PDB file of N, CA and C in Angstrom:
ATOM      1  N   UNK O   1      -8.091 -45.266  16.763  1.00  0.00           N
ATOM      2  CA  UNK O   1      -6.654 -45.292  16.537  1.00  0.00           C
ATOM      3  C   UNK O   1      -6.233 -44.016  15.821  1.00  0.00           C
ATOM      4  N   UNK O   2      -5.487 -43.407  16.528  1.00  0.00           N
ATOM      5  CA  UNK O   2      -4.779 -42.030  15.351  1.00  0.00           C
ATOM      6  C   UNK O   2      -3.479 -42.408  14.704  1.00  0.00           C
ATOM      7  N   UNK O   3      -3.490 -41.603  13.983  1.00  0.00           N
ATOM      8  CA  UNK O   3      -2.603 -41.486  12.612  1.00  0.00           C
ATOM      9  C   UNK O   3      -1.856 -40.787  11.775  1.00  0.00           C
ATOM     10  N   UNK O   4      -0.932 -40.709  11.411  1.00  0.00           N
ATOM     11  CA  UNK O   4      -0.249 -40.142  10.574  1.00  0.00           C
ATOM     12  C   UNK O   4       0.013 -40.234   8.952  1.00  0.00           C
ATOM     13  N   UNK O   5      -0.228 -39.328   8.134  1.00  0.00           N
ATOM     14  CA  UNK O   5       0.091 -39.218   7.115  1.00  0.00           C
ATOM     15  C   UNK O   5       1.174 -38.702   6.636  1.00  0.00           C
ATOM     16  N   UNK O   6       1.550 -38.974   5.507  1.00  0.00           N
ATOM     17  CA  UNK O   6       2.884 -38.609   4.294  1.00  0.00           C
ATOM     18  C   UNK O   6       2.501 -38.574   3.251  1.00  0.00           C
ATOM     19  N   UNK O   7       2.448 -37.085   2.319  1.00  0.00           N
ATOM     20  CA  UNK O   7       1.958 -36.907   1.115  1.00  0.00           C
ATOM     21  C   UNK O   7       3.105 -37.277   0.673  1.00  0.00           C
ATOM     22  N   UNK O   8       3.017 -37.811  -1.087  1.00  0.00           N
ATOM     23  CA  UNK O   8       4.174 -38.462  -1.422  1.00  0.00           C
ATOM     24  C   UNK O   8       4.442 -37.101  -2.406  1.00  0.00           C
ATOM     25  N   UNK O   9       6.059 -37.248  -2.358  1.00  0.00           N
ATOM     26  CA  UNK O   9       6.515 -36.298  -3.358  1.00  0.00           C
ATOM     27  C   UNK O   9       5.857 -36.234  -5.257  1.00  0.00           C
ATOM     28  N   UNK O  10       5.785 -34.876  -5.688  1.00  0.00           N
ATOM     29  CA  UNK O  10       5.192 -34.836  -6.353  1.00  0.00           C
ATOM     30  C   UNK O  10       3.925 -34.311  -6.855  1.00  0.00           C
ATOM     31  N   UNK O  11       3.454 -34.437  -4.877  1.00  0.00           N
ATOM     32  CA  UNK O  11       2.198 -33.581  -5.036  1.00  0.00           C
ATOM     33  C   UNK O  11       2.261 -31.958  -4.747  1.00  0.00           C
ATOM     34  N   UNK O  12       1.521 -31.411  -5.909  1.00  0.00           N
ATOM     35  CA  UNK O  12       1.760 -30.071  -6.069  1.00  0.00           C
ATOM     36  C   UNK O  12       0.648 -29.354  -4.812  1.00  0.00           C
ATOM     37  N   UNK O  13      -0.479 -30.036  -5.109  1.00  0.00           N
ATOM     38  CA  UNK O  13      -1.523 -28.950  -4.369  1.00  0.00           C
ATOM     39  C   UNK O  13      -2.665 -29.851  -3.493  1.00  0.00           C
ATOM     40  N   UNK O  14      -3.202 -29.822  -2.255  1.00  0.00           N
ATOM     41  CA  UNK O  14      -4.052 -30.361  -1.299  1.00  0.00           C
ATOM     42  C   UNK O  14      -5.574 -29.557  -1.534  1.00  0.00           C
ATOM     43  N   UNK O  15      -6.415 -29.977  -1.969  1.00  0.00           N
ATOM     44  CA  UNK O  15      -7.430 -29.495  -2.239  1.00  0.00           C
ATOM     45  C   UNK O  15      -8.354 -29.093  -1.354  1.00  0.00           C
ATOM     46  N   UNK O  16      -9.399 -28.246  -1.924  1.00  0.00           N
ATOM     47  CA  UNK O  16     -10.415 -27.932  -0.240  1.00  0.00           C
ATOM     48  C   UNK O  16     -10.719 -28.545  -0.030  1.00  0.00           C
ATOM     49  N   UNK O  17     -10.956 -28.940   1.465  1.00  0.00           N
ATOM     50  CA  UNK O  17     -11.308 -29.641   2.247  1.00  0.00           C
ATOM     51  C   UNK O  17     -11.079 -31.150   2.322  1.00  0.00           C
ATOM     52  N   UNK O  18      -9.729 -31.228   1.708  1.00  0.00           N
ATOM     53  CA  UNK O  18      -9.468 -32.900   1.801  1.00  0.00           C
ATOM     54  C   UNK O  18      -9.114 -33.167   2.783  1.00  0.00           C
ATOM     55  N   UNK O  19      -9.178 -33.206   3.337  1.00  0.00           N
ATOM     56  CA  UNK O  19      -9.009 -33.864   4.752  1.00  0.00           C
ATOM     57  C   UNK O  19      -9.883 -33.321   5.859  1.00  0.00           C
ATOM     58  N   UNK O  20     -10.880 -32.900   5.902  1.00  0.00           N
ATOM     59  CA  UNK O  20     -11.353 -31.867   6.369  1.00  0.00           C
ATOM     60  C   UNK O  20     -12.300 -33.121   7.310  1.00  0.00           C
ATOM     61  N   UNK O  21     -12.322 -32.827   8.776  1.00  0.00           N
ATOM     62  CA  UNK O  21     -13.221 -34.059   9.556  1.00  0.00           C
ATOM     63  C   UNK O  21     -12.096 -35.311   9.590  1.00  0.00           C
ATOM     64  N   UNK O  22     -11.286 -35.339   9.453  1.00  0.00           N
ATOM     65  CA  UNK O  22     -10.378 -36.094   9.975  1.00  0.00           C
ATOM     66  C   UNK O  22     -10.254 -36.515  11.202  1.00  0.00           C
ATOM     67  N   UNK O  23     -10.923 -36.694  11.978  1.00  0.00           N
ATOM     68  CA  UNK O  23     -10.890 -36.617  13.659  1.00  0.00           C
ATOM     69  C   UNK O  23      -9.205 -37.361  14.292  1.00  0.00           C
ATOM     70  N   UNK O  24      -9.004 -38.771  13.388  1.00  0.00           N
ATOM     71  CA  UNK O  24      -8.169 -39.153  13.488  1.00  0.00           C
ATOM     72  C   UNK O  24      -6.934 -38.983  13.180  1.00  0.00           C
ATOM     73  N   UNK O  25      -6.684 -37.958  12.501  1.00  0.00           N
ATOM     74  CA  UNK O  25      -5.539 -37.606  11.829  1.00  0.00           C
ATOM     75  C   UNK O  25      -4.242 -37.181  12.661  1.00  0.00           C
ATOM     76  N   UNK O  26      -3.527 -37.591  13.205  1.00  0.00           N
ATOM     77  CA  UNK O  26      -2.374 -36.577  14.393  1.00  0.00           C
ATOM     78  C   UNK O  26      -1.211 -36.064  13.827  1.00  0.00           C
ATOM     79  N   UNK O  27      -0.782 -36.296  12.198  1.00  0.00           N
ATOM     80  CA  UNK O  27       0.303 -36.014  12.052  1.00  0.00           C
ATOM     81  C   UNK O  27       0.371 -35.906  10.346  1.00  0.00           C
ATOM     82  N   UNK O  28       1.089 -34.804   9.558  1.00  0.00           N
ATOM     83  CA  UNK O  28       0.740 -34.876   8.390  1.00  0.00           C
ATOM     84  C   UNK O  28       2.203 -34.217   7.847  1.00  0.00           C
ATOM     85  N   UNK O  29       2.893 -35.339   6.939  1.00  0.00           N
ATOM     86  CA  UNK O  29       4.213 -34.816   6.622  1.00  0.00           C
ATOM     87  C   UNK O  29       3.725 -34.173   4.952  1.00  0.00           C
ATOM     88  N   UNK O  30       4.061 -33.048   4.678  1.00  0.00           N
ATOM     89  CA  UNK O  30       4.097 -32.801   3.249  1.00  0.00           C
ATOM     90  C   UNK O  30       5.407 -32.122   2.449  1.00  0.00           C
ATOM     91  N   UNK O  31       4.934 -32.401   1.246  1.00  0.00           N
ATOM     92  CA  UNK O  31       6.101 -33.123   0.379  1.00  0.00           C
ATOM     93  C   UNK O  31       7.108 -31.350  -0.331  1.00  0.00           C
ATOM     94  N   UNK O  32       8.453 -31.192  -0.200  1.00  0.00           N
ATOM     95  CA  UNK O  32       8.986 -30.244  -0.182  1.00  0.00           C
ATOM     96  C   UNK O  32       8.299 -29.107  -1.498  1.00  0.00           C
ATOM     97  N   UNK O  33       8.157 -29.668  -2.169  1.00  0.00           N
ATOM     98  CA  UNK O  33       7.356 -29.483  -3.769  1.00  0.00           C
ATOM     99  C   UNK O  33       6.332 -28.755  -3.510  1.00  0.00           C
ATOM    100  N   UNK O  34       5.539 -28.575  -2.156  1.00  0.00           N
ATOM    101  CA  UNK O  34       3.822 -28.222  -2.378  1.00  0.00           C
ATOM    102  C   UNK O  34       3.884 -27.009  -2.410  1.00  0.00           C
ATOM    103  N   UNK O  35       3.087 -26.550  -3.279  1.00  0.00           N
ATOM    104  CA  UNK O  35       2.795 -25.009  -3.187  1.00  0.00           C
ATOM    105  C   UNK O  35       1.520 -24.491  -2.733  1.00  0.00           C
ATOM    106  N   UNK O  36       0.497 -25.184  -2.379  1.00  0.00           N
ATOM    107  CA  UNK O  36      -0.662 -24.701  -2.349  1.00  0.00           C
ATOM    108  C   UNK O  36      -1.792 -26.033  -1.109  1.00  0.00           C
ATOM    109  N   UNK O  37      -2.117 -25.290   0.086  1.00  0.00           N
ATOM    110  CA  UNK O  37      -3.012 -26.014   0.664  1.00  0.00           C
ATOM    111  C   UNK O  37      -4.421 -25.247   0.919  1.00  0.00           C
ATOM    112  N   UNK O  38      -5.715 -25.435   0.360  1.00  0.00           N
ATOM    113  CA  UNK O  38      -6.928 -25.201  -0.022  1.00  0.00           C
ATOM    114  C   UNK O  38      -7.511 -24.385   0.877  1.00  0.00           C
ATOM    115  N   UNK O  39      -8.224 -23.603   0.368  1.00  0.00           N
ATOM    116  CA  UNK O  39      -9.587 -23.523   2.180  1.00  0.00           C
ATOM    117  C   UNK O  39     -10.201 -25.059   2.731  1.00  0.00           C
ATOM    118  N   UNK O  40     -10.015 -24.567   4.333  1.00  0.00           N
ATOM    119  CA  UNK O  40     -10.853 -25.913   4.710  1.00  0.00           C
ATOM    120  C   UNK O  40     -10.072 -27.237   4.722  1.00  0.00           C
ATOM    121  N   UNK O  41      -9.133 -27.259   4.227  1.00  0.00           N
ATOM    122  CA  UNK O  41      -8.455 -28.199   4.005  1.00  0.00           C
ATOM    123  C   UNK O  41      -8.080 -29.521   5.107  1.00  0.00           C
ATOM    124  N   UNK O  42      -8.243 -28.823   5.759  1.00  0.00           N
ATOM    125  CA  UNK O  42      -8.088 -29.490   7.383  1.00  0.00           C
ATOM    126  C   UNK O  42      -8.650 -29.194   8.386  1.00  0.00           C
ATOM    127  N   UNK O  43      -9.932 -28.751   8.108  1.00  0.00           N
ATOM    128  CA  UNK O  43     -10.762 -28.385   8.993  1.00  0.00           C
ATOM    129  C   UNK O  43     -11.469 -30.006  10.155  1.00  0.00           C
ATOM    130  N   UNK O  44     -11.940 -29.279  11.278  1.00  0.00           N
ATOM    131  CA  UNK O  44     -12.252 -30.138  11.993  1.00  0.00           C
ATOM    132  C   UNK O  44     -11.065 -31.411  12.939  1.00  0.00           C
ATOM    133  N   UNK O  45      -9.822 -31.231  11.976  1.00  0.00           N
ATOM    134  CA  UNK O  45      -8.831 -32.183  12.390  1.00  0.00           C
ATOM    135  C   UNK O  45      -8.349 -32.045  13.821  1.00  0.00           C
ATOM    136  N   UNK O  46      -9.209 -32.288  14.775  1.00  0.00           N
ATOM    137  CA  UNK O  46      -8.920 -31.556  16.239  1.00  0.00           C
ATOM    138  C   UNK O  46      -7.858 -32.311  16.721  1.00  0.00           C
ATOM    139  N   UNK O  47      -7.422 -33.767  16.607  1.00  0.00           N
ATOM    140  CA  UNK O  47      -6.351 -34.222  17.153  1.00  0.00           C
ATOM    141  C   UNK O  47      -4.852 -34.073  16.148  1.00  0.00           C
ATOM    142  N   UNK O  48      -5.044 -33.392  15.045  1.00  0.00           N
ATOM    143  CA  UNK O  48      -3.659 -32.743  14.339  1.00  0.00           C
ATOM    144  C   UNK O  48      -2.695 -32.147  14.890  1.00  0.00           C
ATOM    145  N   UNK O  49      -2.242 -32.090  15.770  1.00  0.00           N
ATOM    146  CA  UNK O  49      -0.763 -32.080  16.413  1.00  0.00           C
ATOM    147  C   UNK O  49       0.945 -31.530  15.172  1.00  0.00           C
ATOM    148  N   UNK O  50       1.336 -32.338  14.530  1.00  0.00           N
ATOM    149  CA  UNK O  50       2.636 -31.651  13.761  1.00  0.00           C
ATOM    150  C   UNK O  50       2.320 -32.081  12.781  1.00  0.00           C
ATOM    151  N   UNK O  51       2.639 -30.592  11.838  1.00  0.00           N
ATOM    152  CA  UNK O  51       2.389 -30.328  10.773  1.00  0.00           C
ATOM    153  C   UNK O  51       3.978 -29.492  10.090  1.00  0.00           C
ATOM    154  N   UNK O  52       4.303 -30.338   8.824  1.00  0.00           N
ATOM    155  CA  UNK O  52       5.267 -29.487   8.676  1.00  0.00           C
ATOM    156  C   UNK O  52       5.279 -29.102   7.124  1.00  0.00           C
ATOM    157  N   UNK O  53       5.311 -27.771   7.093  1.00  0.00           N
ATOM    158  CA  UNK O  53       4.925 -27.251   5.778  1.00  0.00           C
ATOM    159  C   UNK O  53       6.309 -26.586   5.193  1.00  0.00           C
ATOM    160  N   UNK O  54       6.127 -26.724   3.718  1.00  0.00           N
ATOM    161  CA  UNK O  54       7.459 -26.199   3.254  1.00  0.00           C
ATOM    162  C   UNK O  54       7.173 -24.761   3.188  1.00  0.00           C
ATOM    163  N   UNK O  55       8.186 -23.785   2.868  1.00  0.00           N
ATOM    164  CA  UNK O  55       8.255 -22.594   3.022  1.00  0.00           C
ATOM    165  C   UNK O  55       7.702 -21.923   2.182  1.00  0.00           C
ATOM    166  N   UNK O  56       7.610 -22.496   0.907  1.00  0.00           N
ATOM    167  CA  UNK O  56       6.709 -21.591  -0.198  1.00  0.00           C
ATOM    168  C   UNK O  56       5.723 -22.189  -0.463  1.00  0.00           C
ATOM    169  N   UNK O  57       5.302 -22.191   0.459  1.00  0.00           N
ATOM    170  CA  UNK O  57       3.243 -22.937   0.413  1.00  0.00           C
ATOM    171  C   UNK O  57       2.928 -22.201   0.990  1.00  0.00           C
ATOM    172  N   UNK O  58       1.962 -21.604  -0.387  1.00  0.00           N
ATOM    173  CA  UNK O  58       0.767 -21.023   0.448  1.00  0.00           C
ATOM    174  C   UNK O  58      -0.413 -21.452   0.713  1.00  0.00           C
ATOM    175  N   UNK O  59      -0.930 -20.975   1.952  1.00  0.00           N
ATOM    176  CA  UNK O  59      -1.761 -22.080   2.922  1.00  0.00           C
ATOM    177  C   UNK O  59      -3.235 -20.981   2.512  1.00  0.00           C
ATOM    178  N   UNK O  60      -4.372 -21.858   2.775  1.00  0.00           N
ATOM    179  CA  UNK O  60      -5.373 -20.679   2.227  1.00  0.00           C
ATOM    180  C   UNK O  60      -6.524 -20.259   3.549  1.00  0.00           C
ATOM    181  N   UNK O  61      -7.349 -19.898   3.538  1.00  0.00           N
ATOM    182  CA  UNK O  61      -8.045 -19.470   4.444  1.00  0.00           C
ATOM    183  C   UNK O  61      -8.533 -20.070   5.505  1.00  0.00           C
ATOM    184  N   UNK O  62      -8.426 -20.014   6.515  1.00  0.00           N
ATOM    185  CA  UNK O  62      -9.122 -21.413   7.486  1.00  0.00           C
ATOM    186  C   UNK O  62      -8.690 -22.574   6.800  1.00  0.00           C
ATOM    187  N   UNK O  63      -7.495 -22.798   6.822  1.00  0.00           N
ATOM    188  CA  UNK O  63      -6.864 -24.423   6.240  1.00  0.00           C
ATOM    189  C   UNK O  63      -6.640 -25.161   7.513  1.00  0.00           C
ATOM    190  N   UNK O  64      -6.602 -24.575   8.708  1.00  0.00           N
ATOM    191  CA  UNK O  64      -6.630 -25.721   9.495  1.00  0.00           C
ATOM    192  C   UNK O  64      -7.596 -24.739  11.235  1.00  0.00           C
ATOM    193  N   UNK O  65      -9.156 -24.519  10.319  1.00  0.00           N
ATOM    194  CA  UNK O  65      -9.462 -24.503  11.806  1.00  0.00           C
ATOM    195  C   UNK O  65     -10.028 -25.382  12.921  1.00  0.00           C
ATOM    196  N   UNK O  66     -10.214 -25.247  14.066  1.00  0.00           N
ATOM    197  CA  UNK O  66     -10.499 -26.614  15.000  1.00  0.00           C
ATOM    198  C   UNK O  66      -9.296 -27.336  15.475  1.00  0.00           C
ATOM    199  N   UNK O  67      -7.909 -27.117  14.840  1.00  0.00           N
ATOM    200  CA  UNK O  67      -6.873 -27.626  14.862  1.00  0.00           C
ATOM    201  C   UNK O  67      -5.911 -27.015  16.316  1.00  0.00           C
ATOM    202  N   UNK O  68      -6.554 -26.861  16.902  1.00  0.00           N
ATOM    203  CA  UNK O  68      -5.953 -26.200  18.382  1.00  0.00           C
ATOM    204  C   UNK O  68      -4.835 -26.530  18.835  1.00  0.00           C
ATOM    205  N   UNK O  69      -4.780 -27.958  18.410  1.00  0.00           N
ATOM    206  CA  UNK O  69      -3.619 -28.535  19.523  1.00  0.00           C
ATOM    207  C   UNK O  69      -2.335 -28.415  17.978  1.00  0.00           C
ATOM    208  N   UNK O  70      -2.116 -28.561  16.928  1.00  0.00           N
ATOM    209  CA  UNK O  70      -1.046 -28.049  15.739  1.00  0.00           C
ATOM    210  C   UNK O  70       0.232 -27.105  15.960  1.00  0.00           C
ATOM    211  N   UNK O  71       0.624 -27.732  15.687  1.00  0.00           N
ATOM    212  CA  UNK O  71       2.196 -27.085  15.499  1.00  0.00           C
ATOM    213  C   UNK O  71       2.911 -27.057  14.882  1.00  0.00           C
ATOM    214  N   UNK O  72       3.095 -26.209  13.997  1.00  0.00           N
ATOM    215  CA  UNK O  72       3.565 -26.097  12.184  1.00  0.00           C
ATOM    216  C   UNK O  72       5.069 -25.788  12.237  1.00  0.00           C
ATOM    217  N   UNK O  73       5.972 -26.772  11.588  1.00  0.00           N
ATOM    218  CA  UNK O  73       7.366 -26.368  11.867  1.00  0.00           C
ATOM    219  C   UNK O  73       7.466 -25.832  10.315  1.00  0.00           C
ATOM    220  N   UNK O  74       8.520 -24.989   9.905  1.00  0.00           N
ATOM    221  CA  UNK O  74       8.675 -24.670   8.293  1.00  0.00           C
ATOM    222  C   UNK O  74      10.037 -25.496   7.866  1.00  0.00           C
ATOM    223  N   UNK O  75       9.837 -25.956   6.325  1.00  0.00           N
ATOM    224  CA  UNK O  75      11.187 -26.549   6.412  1.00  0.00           C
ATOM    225  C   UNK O  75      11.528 -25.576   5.172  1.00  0.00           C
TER     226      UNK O  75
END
């Protein structure tokens, strides 16, 4: 079954590799507030599809590789 997530407001920063091997993961809303998503962070997440990141996050090195099929809107 795939899935979607919603970080809840508040959260400042996504750590390395939390989510990283997610196979199931298809969708990941994060919270206007974030400033910071890890190395690795989302690695492996091959069925991750939309991703929408706020504008002053910075994203870190290979934060989402394997992620082929992703499509990052900015808000």
């Amino acid at each position: 079954r795939l899935a979607g997530i919603r970080i809840p407001s508040g959260v400042k920063r996504i750590g390395q590799s939390a989510f990283s091997g997610c196979k199931n993961l298809t969708d990941v809303s994060l919270p206007e507030g974030l400033t910071e998503i890890g190395e690795w962070a989302f690695s492996g997440c091959e069925n991750l599809r939309h991703v929408a990141l706020p504008r002053r996050c910075q994203v870190g090195e290979y934060a989402f590789p394997d992620c082929c099929k992703v499509k990052k809107k900015l808000f």
